[in-house]
Amino acid sequence: MSRALRGEHPQVHPLPAAAEMVHATAFLLVLSLAVVAPVLSTRKCVLTGRWTNDLGSNMTIMAVNAKGEFLGSYHTAVTVTGNDIKVSPLQGSQHRTNENSQATFGFTVNWSFSDSVTVFTGQCFVDETGKEVLKTMWLLRSHVDSIKDDWTATRVGVNVFTRLRSKKE
Ligand code: BTN
């Protein structure tokens, strides 16, 4: 008569040590992915700090206050004028961040070395590697002497900003 028919339980052999280790490693891998992936995707994008863009311009955004307002400075790498470039002030605001970790924002640069103003609008993203990136569009309004020239006065473009880190970081 077989063991089963005699009501005996089949003997359970312990897994060899190597197979157990493979199981444990796979389990830990799945666990760490489950923990890390949501953290990366929900990491908050913070505007405060130093940024550089695809033209080589640098800007510093100071603290964002409780209303989402901020001040800063902008050092453009380029100008449409022949003037000497000077660091210029910026002021802006970002949308409520307690509701959204990748906030929309806008800011205005009042150029201190020309008669122009640029408005930027954009969104602060955390990319798939965890890096913060500001995707923006801008309108640069230049001064013209006559209303007849108004149609020439506005340029449009995009800038992508990434965070500038000090060498210590
Ligand atoms: C001017 O030339 O009158 C002022 C400087 C404008 C610089 C523009 S603003 C949009 C674009 N992004 C930059 O970083 N610099 C240029």
PDB file of C-alpha atoms and ligand atoms in Angstrom:
ATOM      1  CA  MET A   1       0.000   0.000   0.000  1.00  0.00           C
ATOM      2  CA  SER A   2       1.256   3.520  -0.836  1.00  0.00           C
ATOM      3  CA  ARG A   3       2.056   6.155   1.871  1.00  0.00           C
ATOM      4  CA  ALA A   4      -0.879   8.279   0.686  1.00  0.00           C
ATOM      5  CA  LEU A   5      -3.317   5.420   1.034  1.00  0.00           C
ATOM      6  CA  ARG A   6      -1.908   4.724   4.499  1.00  0.00           C
ATOM      7  CA  GLY A   7      -2.740   8.356   5.426  1.00  0.00           C
ATOM      8  CA  GLU A   8       0.890   9.337   5.819  1.00  0.00           C
ATOM      9  CA  HIS A   9       2.072  12.832   4.804  1.00  0.00           C
ATOM     10  CA  PRO A  10       4.685  12.973   2.050  1.00  0.00           C
ATOM     11  CA  GLN A  11       8.083  13.932   3.401  1.00  0.00           C
ATOM     12  CA  VAL A  12       8.958  17.633   2.847  1.00  0.00           C
ATOM     13  CA  HIS A  13      12.590  18.181   1.885  1.00  0.00           C
ATOM     14  CA  PRO A  14      14.162  21.529   2.920  1.00  0.00           C
ATOM     15  CA  LEU A  15      15.309  23.647  -0.074  1.00  0.00           C
ATOM     16  CA  PRO A  16      19.013  23.520  -0.685  1.00  0.00           C
ATOM     17  CA  ALA A  17      20.767  26.677   0.704  1.00  0.00           C
ATOM     18  CA  ALA A  18      21.545  28.153  -2.762  1.00  0.00           C
ATOM     19  CA  ALA A  19      17.903  28.016  -3.865  1.00  0.00           C
ATOM     20  CA  GLU A  20      16.816  29.664  -0.618  1.00  0.00           C
ATOM     21  CA  MET A  21      19.290  32.494  -1.237  1.00  0.00           C
ATOM     22  CA  VAL A  22      17.945  33.052  -4.766  1.00  0.00           C
ATOM     23  CA  HIS A  23      14.413  33.273  -3.359  1.00  0.00           C
ATOM     24  CA  ALA A  24      15.489  35.715  -0.647  1.00  0.00           C
ATOM     25  CA  THR A  25      17.378  37.923  -3.140  1.00  0.00           C
ATOM     26  CA  ALA A  26      14.417  38.051  -5.521  1.00  0.00           C
ATOM     27  CA  PHE A  27      12.111  38.912  -2.630  1.00  0.00           C
ATOM     28  CA  LEU A  28      14.394  41.743  -1.446  1.00  0.00           C
ATOM     29  CA  LEU A  29      14.666  43.103  -5.004  1.00  0.00           C
ATOM     30  CA  VAL A  30      10.894  43.237  -5.436  1.00  0.00           C
ATOM     31  CA  LEU A  31      10.521  44.795  -1.967  1.00  0.00           C
ATOM     32  CA  SER A  32      13.101  47.523  -2.643  1.00  0.00           C
ATOM     33  CA  LEU A  33      11.499  48.357  -6.028  1.00  0.00           C
ATOM     34  CA  ALA A  34       8.114  48.618  -4.355  1.00  0.00           C
ATOM     35  CA  VAL A  35       9.550  51.028  -1.759  1.00  0.00           C
ATOM     36  CA  VAL A  36      11.848  53.140  -4.014  1.00  0.00           C
ATOM     37  CA  ALA A  37       9.621  53.592  -7.106  1.00  0.00           C
ATOM     38  CA  PRO A  38       6.798  55.508  -5.385  1.00  0.00           C
ATOM     39  CA  VAL A  39       9.338  57.656  -3.486  1.00  0.00           C
ATOM     40  CA  LEU A  40      11.008  58.705  -6.772  1.00  0.00           C
ATOM     41  CA  SER A  41       7.744  59.500  -8.510  1.00  0.00           C
ATOM     42  CA  THR A  42       6.328  61.531  -5.605  1.00  0.00           C
ATOM     43  CA  ARG A  43       9.529  63.368  -4.695  1.00  0.00           C
ATOM     44  CA  LYS A  44       8.835  67.058  -4.379  1.00  0.00           C
ATOM     45  CA  CYS A  45      10.266  69.521  -6.867  1.00  0.00           C
ATOM     46  CA  VAL A  46      11.551  72.607  -5.023  1.00  0.00           C
ATOM     47  CA  LEU A  47      12.086  75.943  -6.821  1.00  0.00           C
ATOM     48  CA  THR A  48      14.426  77.468  -4.250  1.00  0.00           C
ATOM     49  CA  GLY A  49      18.076  77.272  -5.266  1.00  0.00           C
ATOM     50  CA  ARG A  50      20.418  77.893  -8.188  1.00  0.00           C
ATOM     51  CA  TRP A  51      19.495  76.861 -11.724  1.00  0.00           C
ATOM     52  CA  THR A  52      21.128  76.883 -15.154  1.00  0.00           C
ATOM     53  CA  ASN A  53      19.444  76.631 -18.544  1.00  0.00           C
ATOM     54  CA  ASP A  54      20.200  75.399 -22.073  1.00  0.00           C
ATOM     55  CA  LEU A  55      21.508  78.868 -23.084  1.00  0.00           C
ATOM     56  CA  GLY A  56      23.961  78.927 -20.180  1.00  0.00           C
ATOM     57  CA  SER A  57      21.956  81.493 -18.189  1.00  0.00           C
ATOM     58  CA  ASN A  58      21.931  81.140 -14.399  1.00  0.00           C
ATOM     59  CA  MET A  59      19.280  82.148 -11.894  1.00  0.00           C
ATOM     60  CA  THR A  60      18.854  82.014  -8.149  1.00  0.00           C
ATOM     61  CA  ILE A  61      15.422  81.626  -6.570  1.00  0.00           C
ATOM     62  CA  MET A  62      15.202  82.612  -2.916  1.00  0.00           C
ATOM     63  CA  ALA A  63      12.755  81.155  -0.377  1.00  0.00           C
ATOM     64  CA  VAL A  64       9.177  80.573  -1.523  1.00  0.00           C
ATOM     65  CA  ASN A  65       6.805  82.082   1.051  1.00  0.00           C
ATOM     66  CA  ALA A  66       3.526  80.653   2.389  1.00  0.00           C
ATOM     67  CA  LYS A  67       1.594  82.349  -0.431  1.00  0.00           C
ATOM     68  CA  GLY A  68       3.900  80.782  -3.049  1.00  0.00           C
ATOM     69  CA  GLU A  69       5.643  84.080  -3.848  1.00  0.00           C
ATOM     70  CA  PHE A  70       9.378  84.302  -4.426  1.00  0.00           C
ATOM     71  CA  LEU A  71      12.164  86.709  -5.400  1.00  0.00           C
ATOM     72  CA  GLY A  72      15.440  85.989  -7.109  1.00  0.00           C
ATOM     73  CA  SER A  73      18.080  87.084  -9.569  1.00  0.00           C
ATOM     74  CA  TYR A  74      18.760  86.189 -13.195  1.00  0.00           C
ATOM     75  CA  HIS A  75      22.104  86.255 -15.001  1.00  0.00           C
ATOM     76  CA  THR A  76      21.363  85.815 -18.695  1.00  0.00           C
ATOM     77  CA  ALA A  77      24.092  84.455 -20.969  1.00  0.00           C
ATOM     78  CA  VAL A  78      22.639  86.245 -24.019  1.00  0.00           C
ATOM     79  CA  THR A  79      20.965  89.512 -24.952  1.00  0.00           C
ATOM     80  CA  VAL A  80      19.247  90.932 -28.016  1.00  0.00           C
ATOM     81  CA  THR A  81      20.816  94.313 -27.196  1.00  0.00           C
ATOM     82  CA  GLY A  82      24.426  95.401 -27.511  1.00  0.00           C
ATOM     83  CA  ASN A  83      24.439  96.321 -23.801  1.00  0.00           C
ATOM     84  CA  ASP A  84      26.694  94.873 -21.120  1.00  0.00           C
ATOM     85  CA  ILE A  85      24.814  92.090 -19.337  1.00  0.00           C
ATOM     86  CA  LYS A  86      24.041  92.688 -15.655  1.00  0.00           C
ATOM     87  CA  VAL A  87      22.383  90.447 -13.081  1.00  0.00           C
ATOM     88  CA  SER A  88      18.673  91.345 -13.033  1.00  0.00           C
ATOM     89  CA  PRO A  89      15.898  90.882 -10.454  1.00  0.00           C
ATOM     90  CA  LEU A  90      13.086  88.404 -10.839  1.00  0.00           C
ATOM     91  CA  GLN A  91       9.817  87.963  -9.000  1.00  0.00           C
ATOM     92  CA  GLY A  92       7.297  85.180  -9.313  1.00  0.00           C
ATOM     93  CA  SER A  93       4.844  82.827  -7.743  1.00  0.00           C
ATOM     94  CA  GLN A  94       4.171  79.140  -7.751  1.00  0.00           C
ATOM     95  CA  HIS A  95       0.899  77.304  -7.449  1.00  0.00           C
ATOM     96  CA  ARG A  96      -0.136  75.594  -4.196  1.00  0.00           C
ATOM     97  CA  THR A  97       2.513  72.927  -3.518  1.00  0.00           C
ATOM     98  CA  ASN A  98       0.776  71.171  -0.660  1.00  0.00           C
ATOM     99  CA  GLU A  99      -1.618  69.836  -3.324  1.00  0.00           C
ATOM    100  CA  ASN A 100       0.937  69.146  -6.002  1.00  0.00           C
ATOM    101  CA  SER A 101       4.559  68.033  -5.730  1.00  0.00           C
ATOM    102  CA  GLN A 102       5.372  69.220  -9.275  1.00  0.00           C
ATOM    103  CA  ALA A 103       4.084  72.779  -9.162  1.00  0.00           C
ATOM    104  CA  THR A 104       3.373  75.204 -11.972  1.00  0.00           C
ATOM    105  CA  PHE A 105       4.935  78.654 -11.604  1.00  0.00           C
ATOM    106  CA  GLY A 106       5.600  81.926 -13.350  1.00  0.00           C
ATOM    107  CA  PHE A 107       8.128  84.719 -12.915  1.00  0.00           C
ATOM    108  CA  THR A 108       9.044  88.036 -14.481  1.00  0.00           C
ATOM    109  CA  VAL A 109      12.580  89.306 -15.092  1.00  0.00           C
ATOM    110  CA  ASN A 110      12.850  93.088 -15.224  1.00  0.00           C
ATOM    111  CA  TRP A 111      16.141  93.458 -17.120  1.00  0.00           C
ATOM    112  CA  SER A 112      18.372  95.995 -15.421  1.00  0.00           C
ATOM    113  CA  PHE A 113      20.552  96.612 -18.503  1.00  0.00           C
ATOM    114  CA  SER A 114      17.805  96.985 -21.146  1.00  0.00           C
ATOM    115  CA  ASP A 115      14.256  98.307 -21.560  1.00  0.00           C
ATOM    116  CA  SER A 116      12.883  94.767 -21.864  1.00  0.00           C
ATOM    117  CA  VAL A 117      10.892  92.429 -19.668  1.00  0.00           C
ATOM    118  CA  THR A 118      10.670  88.634 -19.906  1.00  0.00           C
ATOM    119  CA  VAL A 119       7.888  86.522 -18.431  1.00  0.00           C
ATOM    120  CA  PHE A 120       8.509  82.816 -17.877  1.00  0.00           C
ATOM    121  CA  THR A 121       5.871  80.191 -17.161  1.00  0.00           C
ATOM    122  CA  GLY A 122       6.568  76.575 -16.438  1.00  0.00           C
ATOM    123  CA  GLN A 123       6.388  73.486 -14.312  1.00  0.00           C
ATOM    124  CA  CYS A 124       8.864  71.954 -11.907  1.00  0.00           C
ATOM    125  CA  PHE A 125       9.253  68.213 -12.629  1.00  0.00           C
ATOM    126  CA  VAL A 126      11.145  65.370 -10.986  1.00  0.00           C
ATOM    127  CA  ASP A 127      12.325  63.163 -13.861  1.00  0.00           C
ATOM    128  CA  GLU A 128      12.560  59.357 -13.861  1.00  0.00           C
ATOM    129  CA  THR A 129      16.093  59.513 -12.387  1.00  0.00           C
ATOM    130  CA  GLY A 130      14.939  61.733  -9.514  1.00  0.00           C
ATOM    131  CA  LYS A 131      16.485  64.897 -11.025  1.00  0.00           C
ATOM    132  CA  GLU A 132      14.570  68.182 -10.854  1.00  0.00           C
ATOM    133  CA  VAL A 133      13.949  70.006 -14.127  1.00  0.00           C
ATOM    134  CA  LEU A 134      12.098  73.253 -14.881  1.00  0.00           C
ATOM    135  CA  LYS A 135      10.336  73.181 -18.245  1.00  0.00           C
ATOM    136  CA  THR A 136       9.511  76.757 -19.207  1.00  0.00           C
ATOM    137  CA  MET A 137       8.257  78.963 -22.006  1.00  0.00           C
ATOM    138  CA  TRP A 138       9.026  82.664 -22.149  1.00  0.00           C
ATOM    139  CA  LEU A 139       7.950  85.875 -23.845  1.00  0.00           C
ATOM    140  CA  LEU A 140      10.570  88.615 -24.178  1.00  0.00           C
ATOM    141  CA  ARG A 141       9.075  92.040 -24.730  1.00  0.00           C
ATOM    142  CA  SER A 142      11.505  94.587 -26.139  1.00  0.00           C
ATOM    143  CA  HIS A 143      10.951  98.326 -26.185  1.00  0.00           C
ATOM    144  CA  VAL A 144      10.080  99.882 -29.550  1.00  0.00           C
ATOM    145  CA  ASP A 145       9.896 103.596 -30.338  1.00  0.00           C
ATOM    146  CA  SER A 146       6.640 103.518 -32.264  1.00  0.00           C
ATOM    147  CA  ILE A 147       3.329 101.634 -32.178  1.00  0.00           C
ATOM    148  CA  LYS A 148       3.989 100.857 -35.831  1.00  0.00           C
ATOM    149  CA  ASP A 149       6.828  98.607 -34.664  1.00  0.00           C
ATOM    150  CA  ASP A 150       4.782  96.828 -32.017  1.00  0.00           C
ATOM    151  CA  TRP A 151       4.561  93.708 -34.152  1.00  0.00           C
ATOM    152  CA  THR A 152       8.346  93.291 -33.955  1.00  0.00           C
ATOM    153  CA  ALA A 153       8.582  93.593 -30.200  1.00  0.00           C
ATOM    154  CA  THR A 154       7.865  90.138 -28.766  1.00  0.00           C
ATOM    155  CA  ARG A 155      10.044  87.035 -28.963  1.00  0.00           C
ATOM    156  CA  VAL A 156       8.962  83.602 -27.717  1.00  0.00           C
ATOM    157  CA  GLY A 157      10.943  80.545 -26.745  1.00  0.00           C
ATOM    158  CA  VAL A 158      11.510  77.654 -24.389  1.00  0.00           C
ATOM    159  CA  ASN A 159      14.154  77.118 -21.722  1.00  0.00           C
ATOM    160  CA  VAL A 160      14.924  74.000 -19.703  1.00  0.00           C
ATOM    161  CA  PHE A 161      16.570  74.561 -16.320  1.00  0.00           C
ATOM    162  CA  THR A 162      18.474  72.053 -14.201  1.00  0.00           C
ATOM    163  CA  ARG A 163      19.748  72.561 -10.686  1.00  0.00           C
ATOM    164  CA  LEU A 164      23.241  74.023 -10.211  1.00  0.00           C
ATOM    165  CA  ARG A 165      24.999  72.284  -7.349  1.00  0.00           C
ATOM    166  CA  SER A 166      28.026  73.515  -5.487  1.00  0.00           C
ATOM    167  CA  LYS A 167      31.157  71.326  -5.763  1.00  0.00           C
ATOM    168  CA  LYS A 168      30.754  70.250  -2.109  1.00  0.00           C
ATOM    169  CA  GLU A 169      27.328  68.613  -2.787  1.00  0.00           C
TER     170      GLU A 169
HETATM  171  C1  BTN B   1      17.480  91.757 -23.377  1.00  0.00           C
HETATM  172  O1  BTN B   1      18.206  91.269 -24.267  1.00  0.00           O
HETATM  173  O2  BTN B   1      16.843  92.831 -23.563  1.00  0.00           O
HETATM  174  C2  BTN B   1      17.363  91.138 -22.037  1.00  0.00           C
HETATM  175  C3  BTN B   1      17.912  89.754 -21.945  1.00  0.00           C
HETATM  176  C4  BTN B   1      16.979  88.705 -22.488  1.00  0.00           C
HETATM  177  C5  BTN B   1      17.507  87.312 -22.318  1.00  0.00           C
HETATM  178  C6  BTN B   1      16.565  86.263 -22.846  1.00  0.00           C
HETATM  179  S1  BTN B   1      15.142  86.021 -21.832  1.00  0.00           S
HETATM  180  C7  BTN B   1      14.745  84.537 -22.638  1.00  0.00           C
HETATM  181  C8  BTN B   1      16.036  83.837 -22.959  1.00  0.00           C
HETATM  182  N1  BTN B   1      16.447  82.965 -21.873  1.00  0.00           N
HETATM  183  C9  BTN B   1      17.569  83.380 -21.314  1.00  0.00           C
HETATM  184  O3  BTN B   1      18.129  82.779 -20.378  1.00  0.00           O
HETATM  185  N2  BTN B   1      17.999  84.501 -21.886  1.00  0.00           N
HETATM  186  C10 BTN B   1      17.158  84.889 -23.007  1.00  0.00           C
END
